[in-house]
Each structure stands twice: as C-alpha cells, then as structure tokens.
Coordinates of C-alpha atoms and ligand atoms in Angstrom, one line a residue:
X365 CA 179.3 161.4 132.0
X366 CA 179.5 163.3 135.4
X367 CA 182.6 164.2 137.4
X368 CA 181.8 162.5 140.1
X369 CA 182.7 159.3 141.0
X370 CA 181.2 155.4 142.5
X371 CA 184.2 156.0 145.3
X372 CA 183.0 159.2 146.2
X373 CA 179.3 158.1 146.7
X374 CA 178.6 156.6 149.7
X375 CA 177.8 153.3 148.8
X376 CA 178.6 149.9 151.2
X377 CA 182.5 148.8 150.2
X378 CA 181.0 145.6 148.9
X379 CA 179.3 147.5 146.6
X380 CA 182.5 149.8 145.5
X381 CA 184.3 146.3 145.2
X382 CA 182.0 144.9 142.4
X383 CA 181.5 148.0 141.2
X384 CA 185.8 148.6 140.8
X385 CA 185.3 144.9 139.2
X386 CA 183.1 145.8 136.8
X387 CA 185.3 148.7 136.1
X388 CA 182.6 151.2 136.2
X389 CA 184.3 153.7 137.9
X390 CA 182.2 156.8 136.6
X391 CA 178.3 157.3 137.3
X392 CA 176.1 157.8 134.0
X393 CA 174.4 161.2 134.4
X394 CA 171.2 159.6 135.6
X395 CA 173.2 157.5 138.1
X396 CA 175.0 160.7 139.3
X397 CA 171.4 162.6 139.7
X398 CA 169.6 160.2 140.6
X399 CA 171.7 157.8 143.7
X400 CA 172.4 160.2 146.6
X401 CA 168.5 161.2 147.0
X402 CA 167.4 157.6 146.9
X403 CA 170.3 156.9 149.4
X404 CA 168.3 159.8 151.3
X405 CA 165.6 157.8 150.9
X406 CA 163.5 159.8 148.8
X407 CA 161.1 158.9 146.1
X408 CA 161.7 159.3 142.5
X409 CA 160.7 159.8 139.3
X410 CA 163.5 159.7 136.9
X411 CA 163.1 159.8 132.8
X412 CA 166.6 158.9 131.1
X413 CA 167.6 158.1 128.0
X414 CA 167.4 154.1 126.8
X415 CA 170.9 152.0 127.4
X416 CA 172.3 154.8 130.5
X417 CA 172.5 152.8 132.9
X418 CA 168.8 152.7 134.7
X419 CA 169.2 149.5 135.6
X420 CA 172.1 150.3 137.8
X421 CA 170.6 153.5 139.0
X422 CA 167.8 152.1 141.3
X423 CA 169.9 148.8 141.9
X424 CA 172.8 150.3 143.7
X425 CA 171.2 152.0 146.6
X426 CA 168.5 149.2 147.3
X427 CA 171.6 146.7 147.7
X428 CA 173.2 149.6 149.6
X429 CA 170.2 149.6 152.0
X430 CA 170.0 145.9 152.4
X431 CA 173.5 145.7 153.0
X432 CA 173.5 148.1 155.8
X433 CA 170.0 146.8 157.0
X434 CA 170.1 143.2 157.4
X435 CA 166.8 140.9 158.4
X436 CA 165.7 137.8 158.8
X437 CA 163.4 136.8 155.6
X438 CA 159.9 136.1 156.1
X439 CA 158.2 133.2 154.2
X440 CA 156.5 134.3 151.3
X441 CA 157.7 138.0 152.1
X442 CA 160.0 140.2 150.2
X443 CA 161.8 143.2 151.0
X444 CA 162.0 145.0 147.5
X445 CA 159.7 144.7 144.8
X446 CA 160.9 145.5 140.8
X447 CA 158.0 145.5 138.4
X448 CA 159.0 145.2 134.6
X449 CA 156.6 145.5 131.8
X450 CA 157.9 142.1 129.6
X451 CA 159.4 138.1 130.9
X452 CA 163.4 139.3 129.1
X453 CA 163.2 142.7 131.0
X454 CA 162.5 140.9 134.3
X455 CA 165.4 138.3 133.5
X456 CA 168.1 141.4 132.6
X457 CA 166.9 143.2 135.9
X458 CA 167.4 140.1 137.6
X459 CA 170.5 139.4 136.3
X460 CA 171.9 142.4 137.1
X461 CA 171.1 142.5 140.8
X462 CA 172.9 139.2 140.8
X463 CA 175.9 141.2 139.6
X464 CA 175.4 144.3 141.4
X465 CA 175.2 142.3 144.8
X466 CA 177.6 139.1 144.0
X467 CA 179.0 140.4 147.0
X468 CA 176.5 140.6 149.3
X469 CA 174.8 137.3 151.1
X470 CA 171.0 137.6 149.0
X471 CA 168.4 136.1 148.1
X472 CA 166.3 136.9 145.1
X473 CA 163.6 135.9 143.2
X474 CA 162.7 136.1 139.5
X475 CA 158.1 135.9 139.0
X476 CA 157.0 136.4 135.6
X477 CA 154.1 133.7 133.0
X478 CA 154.8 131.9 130.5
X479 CA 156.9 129.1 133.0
X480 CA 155.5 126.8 135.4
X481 CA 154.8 128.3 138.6
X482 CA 156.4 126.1 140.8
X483 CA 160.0 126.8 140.8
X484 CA 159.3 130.4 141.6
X485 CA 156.9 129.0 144.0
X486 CA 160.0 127.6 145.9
X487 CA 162.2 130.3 145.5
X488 CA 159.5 132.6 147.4
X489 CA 159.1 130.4 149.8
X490 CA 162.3 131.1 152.3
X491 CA 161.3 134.8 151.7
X492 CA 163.3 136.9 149.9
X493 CA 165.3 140.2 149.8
X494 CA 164.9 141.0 145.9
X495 CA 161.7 140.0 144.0
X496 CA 161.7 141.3 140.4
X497 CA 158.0 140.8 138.3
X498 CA 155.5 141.0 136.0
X499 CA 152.3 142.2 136.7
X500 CA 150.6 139.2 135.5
X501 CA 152.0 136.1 137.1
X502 CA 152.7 138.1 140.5
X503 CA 148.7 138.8 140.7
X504 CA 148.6 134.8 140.5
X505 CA 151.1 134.3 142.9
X506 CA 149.2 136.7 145.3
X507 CA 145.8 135.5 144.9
X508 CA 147.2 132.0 145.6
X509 CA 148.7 133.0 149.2
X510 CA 152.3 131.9 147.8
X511 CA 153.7 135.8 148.1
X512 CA 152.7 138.9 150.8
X513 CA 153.9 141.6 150.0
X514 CA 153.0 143.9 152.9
X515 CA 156.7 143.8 154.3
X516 CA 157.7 145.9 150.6
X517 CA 159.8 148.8 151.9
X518 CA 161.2 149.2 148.1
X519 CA 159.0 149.7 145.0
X520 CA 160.5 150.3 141.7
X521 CA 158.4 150.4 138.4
X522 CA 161.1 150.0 135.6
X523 CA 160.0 151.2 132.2
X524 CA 156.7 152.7 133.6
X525 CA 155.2 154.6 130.8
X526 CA 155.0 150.9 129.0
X527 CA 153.6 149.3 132.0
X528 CA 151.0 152.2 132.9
X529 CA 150.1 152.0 128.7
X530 CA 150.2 148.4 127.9
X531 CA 147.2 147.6 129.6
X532 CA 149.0 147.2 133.1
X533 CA 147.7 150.0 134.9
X534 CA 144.6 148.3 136.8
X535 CA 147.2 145.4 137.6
X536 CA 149.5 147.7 138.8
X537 CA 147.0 149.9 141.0
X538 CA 145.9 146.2 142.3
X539 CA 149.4 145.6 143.5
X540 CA 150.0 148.6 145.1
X541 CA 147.1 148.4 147.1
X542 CA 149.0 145.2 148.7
X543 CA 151.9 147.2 149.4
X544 CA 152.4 148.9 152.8
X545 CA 152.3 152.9 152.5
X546 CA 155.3 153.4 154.3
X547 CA 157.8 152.7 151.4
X548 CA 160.5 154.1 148.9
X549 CA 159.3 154.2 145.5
X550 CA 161.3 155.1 142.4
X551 CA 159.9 154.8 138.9
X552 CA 162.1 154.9 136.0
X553 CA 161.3 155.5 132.1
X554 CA 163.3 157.0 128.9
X555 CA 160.0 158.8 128.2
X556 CA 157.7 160.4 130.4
X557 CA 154.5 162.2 129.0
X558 CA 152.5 164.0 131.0
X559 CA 149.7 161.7 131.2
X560 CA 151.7 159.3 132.7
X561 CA 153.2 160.8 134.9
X562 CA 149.6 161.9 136.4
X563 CA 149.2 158.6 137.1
X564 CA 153.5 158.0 138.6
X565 CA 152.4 160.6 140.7
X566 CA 149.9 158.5 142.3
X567 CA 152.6 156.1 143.4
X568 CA 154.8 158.5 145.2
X569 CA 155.7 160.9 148.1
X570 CA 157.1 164.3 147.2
X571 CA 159.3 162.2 144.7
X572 CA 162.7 164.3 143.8
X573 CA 162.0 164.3 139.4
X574 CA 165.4 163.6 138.1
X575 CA 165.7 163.7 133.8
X576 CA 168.4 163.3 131.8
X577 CA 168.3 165.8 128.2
X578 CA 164.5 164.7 127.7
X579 CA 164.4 167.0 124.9
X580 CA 166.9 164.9 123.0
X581 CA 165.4 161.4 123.8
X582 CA 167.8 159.7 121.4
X583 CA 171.5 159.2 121.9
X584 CA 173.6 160.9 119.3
X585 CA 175.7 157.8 119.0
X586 CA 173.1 156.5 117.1
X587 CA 173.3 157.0 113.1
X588 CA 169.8 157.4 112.3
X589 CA 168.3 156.9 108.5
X590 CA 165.4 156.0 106.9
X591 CA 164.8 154.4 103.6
X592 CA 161.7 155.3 101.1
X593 CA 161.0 151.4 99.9
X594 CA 157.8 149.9 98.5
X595 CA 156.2 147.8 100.8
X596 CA 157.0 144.6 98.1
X597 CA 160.9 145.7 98.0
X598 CA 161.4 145.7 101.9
X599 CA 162.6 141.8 101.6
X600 CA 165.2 142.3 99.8
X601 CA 166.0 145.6 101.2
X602 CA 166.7 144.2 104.5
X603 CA 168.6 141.8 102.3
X604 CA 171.1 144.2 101.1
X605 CA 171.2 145.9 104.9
X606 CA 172.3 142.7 106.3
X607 CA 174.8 141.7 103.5
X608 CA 176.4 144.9 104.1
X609 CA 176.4 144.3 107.7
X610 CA 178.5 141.1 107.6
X611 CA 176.1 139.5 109.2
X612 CA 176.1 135.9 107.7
X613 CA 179.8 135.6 109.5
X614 CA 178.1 137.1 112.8
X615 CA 180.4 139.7 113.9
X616 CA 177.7 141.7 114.3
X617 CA 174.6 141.7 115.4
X618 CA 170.9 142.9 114.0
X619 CA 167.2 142.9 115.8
X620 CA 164.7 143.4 112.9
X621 CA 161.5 145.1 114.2
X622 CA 157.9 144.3 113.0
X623 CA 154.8 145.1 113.5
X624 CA 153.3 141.9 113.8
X625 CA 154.3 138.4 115.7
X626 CA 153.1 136.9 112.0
X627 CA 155.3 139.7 110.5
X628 CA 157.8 138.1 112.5
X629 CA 157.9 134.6 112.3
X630 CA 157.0 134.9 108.3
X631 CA 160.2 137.4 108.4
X632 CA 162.3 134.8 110.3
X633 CA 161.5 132.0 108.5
X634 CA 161.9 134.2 104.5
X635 CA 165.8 135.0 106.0
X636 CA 166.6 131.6 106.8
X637 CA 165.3 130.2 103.9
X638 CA 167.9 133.2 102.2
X639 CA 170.8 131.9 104.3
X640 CA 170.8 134.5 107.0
X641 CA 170.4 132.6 110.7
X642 CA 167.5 134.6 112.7
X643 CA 165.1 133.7 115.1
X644 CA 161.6 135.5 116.3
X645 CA 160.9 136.8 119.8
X646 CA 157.2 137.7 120.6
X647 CA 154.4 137.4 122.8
X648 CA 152.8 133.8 121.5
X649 CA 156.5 132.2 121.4
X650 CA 156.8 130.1 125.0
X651 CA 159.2 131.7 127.2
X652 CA 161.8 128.7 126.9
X653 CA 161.7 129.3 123.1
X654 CA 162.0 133.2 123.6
X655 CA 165.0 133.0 126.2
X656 CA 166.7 130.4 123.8
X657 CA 166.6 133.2 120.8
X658 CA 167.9 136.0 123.1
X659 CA 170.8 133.9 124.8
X660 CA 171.7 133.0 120.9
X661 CA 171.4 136.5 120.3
X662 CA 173.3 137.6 123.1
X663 CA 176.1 135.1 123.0
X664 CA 176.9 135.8 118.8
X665 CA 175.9 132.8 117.9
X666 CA 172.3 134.3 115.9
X667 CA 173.5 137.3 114.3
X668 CA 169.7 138.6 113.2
X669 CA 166.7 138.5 116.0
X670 CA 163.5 139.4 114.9
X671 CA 161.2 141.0 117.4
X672 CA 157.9 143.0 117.8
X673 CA 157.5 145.8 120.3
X674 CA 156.7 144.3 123.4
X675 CA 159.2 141.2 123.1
X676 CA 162.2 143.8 122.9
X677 CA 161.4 146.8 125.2
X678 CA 164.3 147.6 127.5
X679 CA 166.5 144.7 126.0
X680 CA 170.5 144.9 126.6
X681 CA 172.7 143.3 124.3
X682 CA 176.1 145.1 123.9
X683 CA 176.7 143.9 120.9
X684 CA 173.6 145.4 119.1
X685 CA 175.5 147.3 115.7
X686 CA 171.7 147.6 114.4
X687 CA 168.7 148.3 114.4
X688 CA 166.5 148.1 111.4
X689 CA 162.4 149.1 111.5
X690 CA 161.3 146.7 109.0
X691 CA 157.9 147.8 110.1
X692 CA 157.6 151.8 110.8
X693 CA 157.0 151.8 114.9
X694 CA 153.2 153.3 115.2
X695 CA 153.8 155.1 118.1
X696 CA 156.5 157.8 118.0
X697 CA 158.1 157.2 121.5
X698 CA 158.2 152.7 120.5
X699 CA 161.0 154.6 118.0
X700 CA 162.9 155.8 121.0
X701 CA 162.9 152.1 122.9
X702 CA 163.1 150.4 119.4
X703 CA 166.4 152.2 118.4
X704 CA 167.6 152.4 122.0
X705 CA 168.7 149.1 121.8
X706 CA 171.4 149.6 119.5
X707 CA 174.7 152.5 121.0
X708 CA 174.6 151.3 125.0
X709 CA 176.9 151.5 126.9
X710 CA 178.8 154.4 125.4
X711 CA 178.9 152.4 122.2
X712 CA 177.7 153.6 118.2
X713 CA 175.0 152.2 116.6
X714 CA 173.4 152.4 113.6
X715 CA 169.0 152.6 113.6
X716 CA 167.4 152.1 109.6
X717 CA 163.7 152.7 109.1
X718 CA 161.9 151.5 106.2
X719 CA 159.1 153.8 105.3
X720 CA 156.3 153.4 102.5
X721 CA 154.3 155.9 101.0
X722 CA 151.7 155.2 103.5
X723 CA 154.1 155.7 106.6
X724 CA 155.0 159.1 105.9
X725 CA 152.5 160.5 108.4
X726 CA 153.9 158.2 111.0
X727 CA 157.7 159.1 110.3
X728 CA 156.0 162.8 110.4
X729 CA 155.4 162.1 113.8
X730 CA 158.7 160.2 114.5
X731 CA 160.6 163.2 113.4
X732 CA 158.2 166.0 115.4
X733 CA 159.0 163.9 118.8
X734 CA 162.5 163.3 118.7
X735 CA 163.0 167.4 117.4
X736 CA 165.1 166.6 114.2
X737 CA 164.6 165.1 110.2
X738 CA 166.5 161.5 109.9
X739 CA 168.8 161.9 106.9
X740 CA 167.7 159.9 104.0
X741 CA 169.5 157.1 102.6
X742 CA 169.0 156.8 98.4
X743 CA 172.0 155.0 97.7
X744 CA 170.4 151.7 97.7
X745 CA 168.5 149.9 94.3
X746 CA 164.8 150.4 96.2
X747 CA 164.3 153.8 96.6
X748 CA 161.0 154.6 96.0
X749 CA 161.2 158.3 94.8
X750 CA 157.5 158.6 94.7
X751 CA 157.0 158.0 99.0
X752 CA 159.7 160.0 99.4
X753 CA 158.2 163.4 97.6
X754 CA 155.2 162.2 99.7
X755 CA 157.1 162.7 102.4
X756 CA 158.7 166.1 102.0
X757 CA 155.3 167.5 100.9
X758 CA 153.7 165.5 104.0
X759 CA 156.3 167.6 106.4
X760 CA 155.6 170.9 105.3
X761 CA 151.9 170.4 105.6
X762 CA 151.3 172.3 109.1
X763 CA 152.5 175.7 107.2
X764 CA 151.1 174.5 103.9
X765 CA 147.9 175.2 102.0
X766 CA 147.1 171.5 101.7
X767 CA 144.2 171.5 104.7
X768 CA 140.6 171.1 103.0
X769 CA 137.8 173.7 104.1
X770 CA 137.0 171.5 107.6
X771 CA 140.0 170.6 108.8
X772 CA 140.7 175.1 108.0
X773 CA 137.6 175.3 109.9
X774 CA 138.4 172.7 112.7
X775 CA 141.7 174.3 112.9
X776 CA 140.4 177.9 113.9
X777 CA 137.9 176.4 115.8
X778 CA 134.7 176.4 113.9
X779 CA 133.0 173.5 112.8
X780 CA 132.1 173.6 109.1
X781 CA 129.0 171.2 109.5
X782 CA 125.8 171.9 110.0
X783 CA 123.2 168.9 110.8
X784 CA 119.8 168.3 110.2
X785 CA 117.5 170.8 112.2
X786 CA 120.2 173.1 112.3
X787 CA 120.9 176.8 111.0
X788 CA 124.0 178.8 110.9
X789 CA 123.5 182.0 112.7
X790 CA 125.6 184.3 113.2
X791 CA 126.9 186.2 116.2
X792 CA 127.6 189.7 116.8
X793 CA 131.6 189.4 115.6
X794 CA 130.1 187.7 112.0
X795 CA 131.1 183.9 113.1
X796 CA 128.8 181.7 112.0
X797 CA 127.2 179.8 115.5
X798 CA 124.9 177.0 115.0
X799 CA 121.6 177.0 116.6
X800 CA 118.2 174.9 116.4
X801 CA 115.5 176.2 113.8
Ligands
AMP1455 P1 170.8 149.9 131.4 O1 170.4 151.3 130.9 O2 170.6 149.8 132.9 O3 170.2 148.8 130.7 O4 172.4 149.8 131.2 C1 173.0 149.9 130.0 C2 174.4 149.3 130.0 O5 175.4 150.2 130.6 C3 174.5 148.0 130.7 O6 175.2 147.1 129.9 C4 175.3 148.3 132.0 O7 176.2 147.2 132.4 C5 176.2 149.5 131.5 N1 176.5 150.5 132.6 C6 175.6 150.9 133.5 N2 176.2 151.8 134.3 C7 177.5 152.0 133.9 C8 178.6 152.8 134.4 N3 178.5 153.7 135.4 N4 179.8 152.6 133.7 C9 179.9 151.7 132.7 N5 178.9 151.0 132.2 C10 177.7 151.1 132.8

C-alpha cells in the first residue's frame, strides 16, 4: 500500500463520500500510480497484479470526470466505453461503477451475448454515460444502428492481453475504428508481454506506462503448491483437498480449474454425486445458468465452482480460500489469472496444482515465468514419486546433458540435417554450411 491517501487525491467529494463508505481510505499501489495522470488526462497502460484493485483504478477518475463534466445523453450514444474479455467480467465491472458512482446521478449500460438483446437495447436507448462490453454482442449492437459510439471520450480495455489473445483483436481494431480519435484511453492487464503491448500501443497517445512489481506477477499472500498425482488419482485427490477444506459445511469457498468445459461438467457432476455441492461455469453454459453458479458462489451458498479459463478470468469473490488446478493451466501467465482469484483484497489464499508426469514441461514453464519453484506437497496418499523425479530432472534440463545431437546443434545454431540434393560443406572457420551439389 502507498502513503498516500483517496482524501488527498483530488477526486469529486461525492466520490470521497462513497469511497469513506466503502472504507477504502488507502490507494492500492496501482491506484496511487496510476489515478492523478489519468485525472491529467493522460493515456495509460498499466500492468498490476490480479485482485489490486484495477477495477477501481480506471473507475474513479472517469466518474471524477463525469461528475465535473455533466451532458445531456445522446440516444444510442455513450460517453465511456469499458471492453472486458468474458459476460461475468463485464457484470463485476459493471457492478462496481454502480458502487463507485451510487453517488452520482448516472446512467449505465451493461452489452455482452448470451441474453436477449433487447433489454440492453432499451437501456442504450436514452444514451448513456457508462457502457461496459464485450466485443462480440457490441459489434451486433453497432451494425444494427442501436449504439454510436463516436461521442466515446473514455476507452478502457480491461484485461487486454486476454482480449488482444483470445481471438478479439480484429473485433477490437473494428471498434476502435468507430471511436473518435480525440479520446482518453487506459488499458489495464496483470501481464503485459511485449507482443501485446505492440499492439496496446496502437491504441494510445504517449500513454504514461504504470506497473506494479511485474517481476513478481503473483501475490505473496498466496500459498502456492503443487501435487505430483496420476492422472487416475486426481478425483480423489481433489477429494481429500476439499475434505480438508471444510468445504461440505461451506465456510469456505473453492473454484476448481479444468481444462475442458466437458472436464468440467463431468467434474461437477462426479462431486455431487460424492456429496460436495458444485456447479460448472463455461463458455457453452447460457449466461442465466452461468450468473446463477457465480451468485451461488459468491453468496456461500455453493462452496466448490468449477470453471475453465475463459469463464473465470478477472473474477472477484472475496471469499475465494482456494484455488485448485485440477487441470495444469497450458499457458504460463492463465496460472497467474487462475491463482489470482484466490488472496484479494489483502486477504491469504491458498493455489494447489495437480501435475502428471506429462505436465512437468508445462509446470517447467509455470515456474520459469513467475521466477521461483512451488514447494511440493507429498503428504498426501497420491503422490506419484515417479512424475515427480520427472520433474526435478525435467528442471535442470537447460544446464543438463539431456539434449540429443539436433536439438545440441539447433541450440548453437547449426542445423544437423541435411536433405536430399544437399552436401555439407564447410566454411573457412570448419562449420559445416549446407549447399546444393
Ligand atoms: P479488482 O482488482 O479491481 O478486482 O479489486 C479487487 C478487490 O479489492 C475488490 O474487492 C475491491 O473492492 C477491493 N479494493 C479495491 N481498491 C481498494 C482499496 N483502495 N482499499 C480496499 N479495498 C480495495
């Protein structure tokens, strides 16, 4: 936390009020960094850690400029436009303008699929000061004449390393193109590579790059361990995990992720059938049925939720004491979201990963991008000894002798093949070049 505080920031005293309601009375780091140059009016590109207050970060000085700035609303126009990669993430950020501005006189409008149209056709319809979206259903909306969004004079792209890689980016560039020039634009991640951010830059003006520790992308508040299991042992594995968590009386609460939405269901449905209440959020559930498993979530009432990638990114429920990685994540920064739900807000949290013996190259990877080894947890009936030698040998591969003669000759830059019509040769230093006969 910074030293600084919300009262000394000059945000609009309806804005302290619900902030001194909220009891929030200290900025997270990436609010401290990142508020007084958007209240400048400057561009942004900040990367911060999952569960520190993003959300809260870009909200706060857009509801500060509305405040101070009040117009009339056009029909079918909005003033500030939020894109979020998935439907819950839109919800949250909705949600949280609502409680960021309950004491300002706005209007706001929630667009994302999976819902009939025509609710959020109405809600456009008076114009509106806050319009948060998904890529998808907005496009519709647009191509339909039901939204305009040339009076934009706010931009923010939440979570926009997952909505430039999951096969958003041409929606994205379509929806900028719709936007007027002349606009603040902040885009906000917990991991920025540097491809992506090549393409963030195309979305902003001399942007002020604000980043919180990015070379510890997890928060230390969160126990890390992984578990060495044969695949047929992770059943009653996460068995064992969620006896010891309590979590048949619900005190606390667990989001199991898997690699696939039939992982998932077939998960959901094996714990039930075991006594322990869960429900399934992914992409083919309908959004009513998805909300319905998140609110149980949220409120206590469904202790375990069961979720691929895409159906959980930027989720925030408090209450998360767990995280468990049924399935290893493929993708070494999904860890970082995946375990990022559990520890916000200041809070612990504990993040389990099952690993096979064929997941030790992916936990290789895990372990290389967030700069540290997870301690290993053996005291549990399943450990599979066998993946976890694999493993130790797998990590001190790079130094090791273990590379066969291509990948040695791939490695210093010489190609050990040699195809049909070809000779070696070799050049004045001894390498061997290939050339045609
Ligand atoms: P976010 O990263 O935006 O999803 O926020 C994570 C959690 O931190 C949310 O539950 C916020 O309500 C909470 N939060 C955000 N900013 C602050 C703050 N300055 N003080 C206390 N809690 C905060």
């Amino acid at each position: 936390m910074s030293s600084i505080k919300f009262e000394d920031l000059p945000l609009a005293e309806s804005l302290q009020r619900t902030l001194r309601k909220q009891d929030y009375t200290i900025p997270t780091p990436i609010q401290a960094q990142s508020i007084p140059a958007q209240l400048e009016g400057r561009d942004l590109i900040g990367c911060a850690q999952t569960g520190t207050g993003k959300t809260a970060a870009f909200a706060l000085p857009i509801l500060h400029h509305i405040s101070e700035n009040p117009k009339p609303l056009r029909r079918g126009r909005a003033r500030t436009l939020v894109l979020t990669p998935t439907r819950e993430l839109a919800i949250q950020v909705g949600k949280s303008f609502s409680t960021y501005g309950s004491n300002l006189r706005l209007r706001h409008a929630l667009v994302y699929g999976g819902v009939s149209q025509r609710p959020q056709v109405r809600d456009l319809e008076r114009g509106v000061d806050i319009l948060v979206a998904t890529p998808g259903r907005l496009m519709d909306l647009m191509q339909q004449g039901y939204i305009d969004l040339s009076d934009v004079e706010f931009l923010v792209l939440d979570e926009v390393d997952r909505m430039l890689d999951m096969g958003f980016v041409h929606d994205v560039r379509r929806i900028s193109k719709a936007l007027p020039p002349k606009r603040q634009t902040v885009l906000f991640s917990a991991t920025l590579t540097r491809d992506v951010e090549k393409i963030a830059d195309e979305y902003v003006t001399n942007p002020v790059r604000v980043s919180v520790t990015p070379e510890k992308p997890v928060l230390d508040s969160i126990h890390q361990e992984v578990c060495f299991v044969a695949q047929e042992n992770k059943m009653p594995l996460l068995q064992a995990y969620l006896r010891g968590q309590g979590d048949r009386s619900g005190i606390h609460s667990t989001i199991v992720f898997c690699r696939t939405k039939y992982g998932c269901e077939k998960l959901s449905k094996q714990l039930n059938k075991h006594g322990f209440r869960s429900d399934a959020i992914h992409g083919d559930k309908s959004q009513g049925a998805r909300q319905r498993a998140l609110n149980n979530f949220r409120s206590g009432k469904l202790p375990v939720l069961i979720a691929t990638d895409v159906a959980a990114r930027g989720i925030d429920v408090r209450s998360i004491s767990m995280v468990i990685n049924y399935d290893i994540p493929e993708a070494a920064d999904s860890y970082v979201h995946r375990i990022g739900r559990t520890a916000r807000a200041e809070a612990e949290g504990n993040a389990v990963t099952f690993c096979t013996i064929k997941d030790v190259g992916l936990l290789a990877q895990i372990e290389k991008f967030i700069g540290k080894k997870i301690d290993i947890d053996t005291d549990h009936p399943f450990h599979d000894a066998r993946a976890a030698d694999h493993s130790s040998h797998h990590s001190r591969r790079p130094q090791g002798k273990k590379y066969g003669a291509r990948q040695r000759a791939m490695r210093n830059g010489r190609p050990n093949v040699q195809y049909k019509g070809q000779f070696r040769k070799r050049d004045n230093r001894g390498r061997a070049r290939l050339g045609n006969r």
